[in-house]
Amino acid sequence: MLSRSLYSQASKALLSQRPRVARSGVLGRISARCLSTFDKHHDVFETLGIQKTNNKGVFDGEWSGSGPIVPSINPVNNQVIAEVVTGTTADLDRALDRVAEAQKIWVEMPIPKRGHVLLAMRDALVKNLQPLGKLVALEMGKILPEGVGEVQEYIDILEYALGLSRMMQGAIIPSERPGHIMLETWNPLGTVGVISAFNFPVAVYGWNSALALVTGNGVLWKPSPTTPLCALAITRILEQTLRQHNLPPALCSLVTGGTDVGVSLTADKRTHVLSFTGSTQVGREVGKVVQGRFGKSILELGGNNAIVVMDDCDIDLAARAILFAAVGTAGQRCTTTRRLIVHESVYDSLIERLIKAYGQVKVGDPLDDGVLCGPLHTEAAVSTYKQVLDSVIKQGGEVLCGGQVLTEGEFEHGNFVVPTLTKVRPDMDIIKNEAFVPILHTMTFKTLDEAIAINNGVAQGLSSSIFTTNPANMFKWIGPKGSDCGIINVNIPTNGAEIGGAFGGEKETGGGRESGSDSWKQYCRRGTCTINYSGALPLAQGINFG
């Protein structure tokens, strides 16, 4: 990245060499390339209140930060976008106290009135939809339509929470004793800690915070260390909304930082619910710690998702769905399709279509028109991509298309790879674990039972899909002897979940559920209440005690 003085020198040298070139021609294009990411997109950062340096990464009613200065990196060129002064465990300690104080006020507000505040948050996000979506693309690396779509998902869940504010219900339970009534209550637990991942730096927090808030909790967010700017921008918007409603803004607190902050948040008893999105390896330890202090955890961990393609499927529909499922977000969704399980009779025909489609995927800057696959988020992910392909070859598999790391021209300084198809066997070790890169492992099967066994034959159980036109296949797939995943689709991809349904998976995916359905109950304590209005004291089960 050129400093302003070096940029000025370069401009003068260029002018002296080509005095006849207009400023709006070649020089203008080169000047744009020489600008830093921050300067090039200054309007986005100015709109969202982000500075190039000295961004405070802690919010507990006030903005502060006493930890290390951490850069946010643009994966297109590995340049620093901006710097954030992160938090420490001492900052976290103070923030946990302040969010708890704010929650005492929030919990007294009638639930429908909480819904009105969430509606105002929704409106504020709508006003900032485009700059927020662009920020997601710049910092995370997903293409602009997906960045905007992610913010829209947060908007959608706030609308869902608004509806819940008029609909959350318990139950009336028949009592076996005369003159008694039984009912359920659902009350907030207190503080919900959210540790989110880089790949969805806005939406995952949105799922948790919207439901946590409508149920009466306060929220403390610890975002991924590599996407702090998205967290700062969102928190500023929530702060403004809360202040406009004369509510304590510490209700939506933020502490950026490293592993030490995450470990402390996980272990602290003041974190009544801990939502963690990340790897199975880390999630296993998080679950142990939270359970050890009898807290509640919501774990969203590894995926390793599969699509089964039957011989009776609409093969064109399947091909289109597979392309998005495997290549979208450069293979960095937890619901990305990693395994393609194809009936042997249609394998060659489907693979021919996919190879042709893969060849038409444009890789490049996620803000450029027509780009479908942006960069991987980090240089470490590029190394993972290469390691996986090496393992495929060593284990007897084959690379059908792709397999290259892009390092020349516009790709020279970024984390770009070519989406890849392989051909493997279901018993290979390489397909047992998930790699967050755009590599799709393909394999064949003969019977539906065999395909289901392959789908279920991994430790993870997040998302799955089958392509078939046979109702018998569909209902077996979603039945007790079908897919063992938390998300079980038919004739749609494994990714692109709607907010109305509960999101999450089984086995080493962690068992957590977020977003729709009755996921709101995880942020509450359930009370079973018996009210005696009879004046007598009959006991249950017909017991006579004296």
CSV table of N, CA and C in Angstrom, one decimal, residues 18 89 183 192 229 283 291 371 374 396 433 441 461 464 487 505:
chain,number,residue,atom,x,y,z
A,18,ARG,N,4.4,10.6,-19.6
A,18,ARG,CA,3.3,10.6,-20.6
A,18,ARG,C,2.6,11.9,-20.5
A,89,THR,N,-9.6,-8.6,28.7
A,89,THR,CA,-10.5,-9.3,29.6
A,89,THR,C,-11.0,-8.3,30.7
A,183,LEU,N,-49.7,-23.8,34.3
A,183,LEU,CA,-49.3,-23.0,33.1
A,183,LEU,C,-47.8,-22.9,33.0
A,192,VAL,N,-26.9,-12.7,27.1
A,192,VAL,CA,-26.6,-13.6,26.0
A,192,VAL,C,-25.2,-13.2,25.4
A,229,LEU,N,-14.7,-4.6,11.7
A,229,LEU,CA,-15.3,-3.4,11.2
A,229,LEU,C,-16.8,-3.6,11.1
A,283,GLY,N,-15.6,-25.6,19.4
A,283,GLY,CA,-16.9,-25.8,20.0
A,283,GLY,C,-17.0,-26.8,21.0
A,291,GLN,N,-21.1,-26.0,30.1
A,291,GLN,CA,-21.7,-27.0,30.9
A,291,GLN,C,-21.2,-27.1,32.2
A,371,VAL,N,-18.8,-11.1,-11.1
A,371,VAL,CA,-18.0,-12.0,-10.3
A,371,VAL,C,-18.9,-12.8,-9.5
A,374,GLY,N,-15.5,-14.7,-5.0
A,374,GLY,CA,-14.5,-13.8,-4.5
A,374,GLY,C,-13.3,-14.5,-3.9
A,396,GLY,N,-5.8,-41.4,-3.8
A,396,GLY,CA,-6.3,-42.1,-5.0
A,396,GLY,C,-7.4,-41.4,-5.7
A,433,ASN,N,-13.8,-34.9,6.9
A,433,ASN,CA,-13.7,-33.6,7.6
A,433,ASN,C,-14.0,-32.4,6.6
A,441,HIS,N,-16.3,-32.6,-3.5
A,441,HIS,CA,-15.9,-34.0,-3.7
A,441,HIS,C,-17.1,-34.8,-4.3
A,461,GLY,N,-23.4,-33.1,11.0
A,461,GLY,CA,-24.8,-33.3,10.6
A,461,GLY,C,-25.6,-32.0,10.5
A,464,SER,N,-28.3,-31.1,4.4
A,464,SER,CA,-28.3,-32.1,3.4
A,464,SER,C,-29.5,-31.9,2.4
A,487,ILE,N,-30.9,-29.9,8.9
A,487,ILE,CA,-31.5,-29.3,7.7
A,487,ILE,C,-31.6,-30.4,6.7
A,505,GLY,N,-27.7,-28.0,13.4
A,505,GLY,CA,-27.5,-29.4,13.0
A,505,GLY,C,-27.2,-30.3,14.2
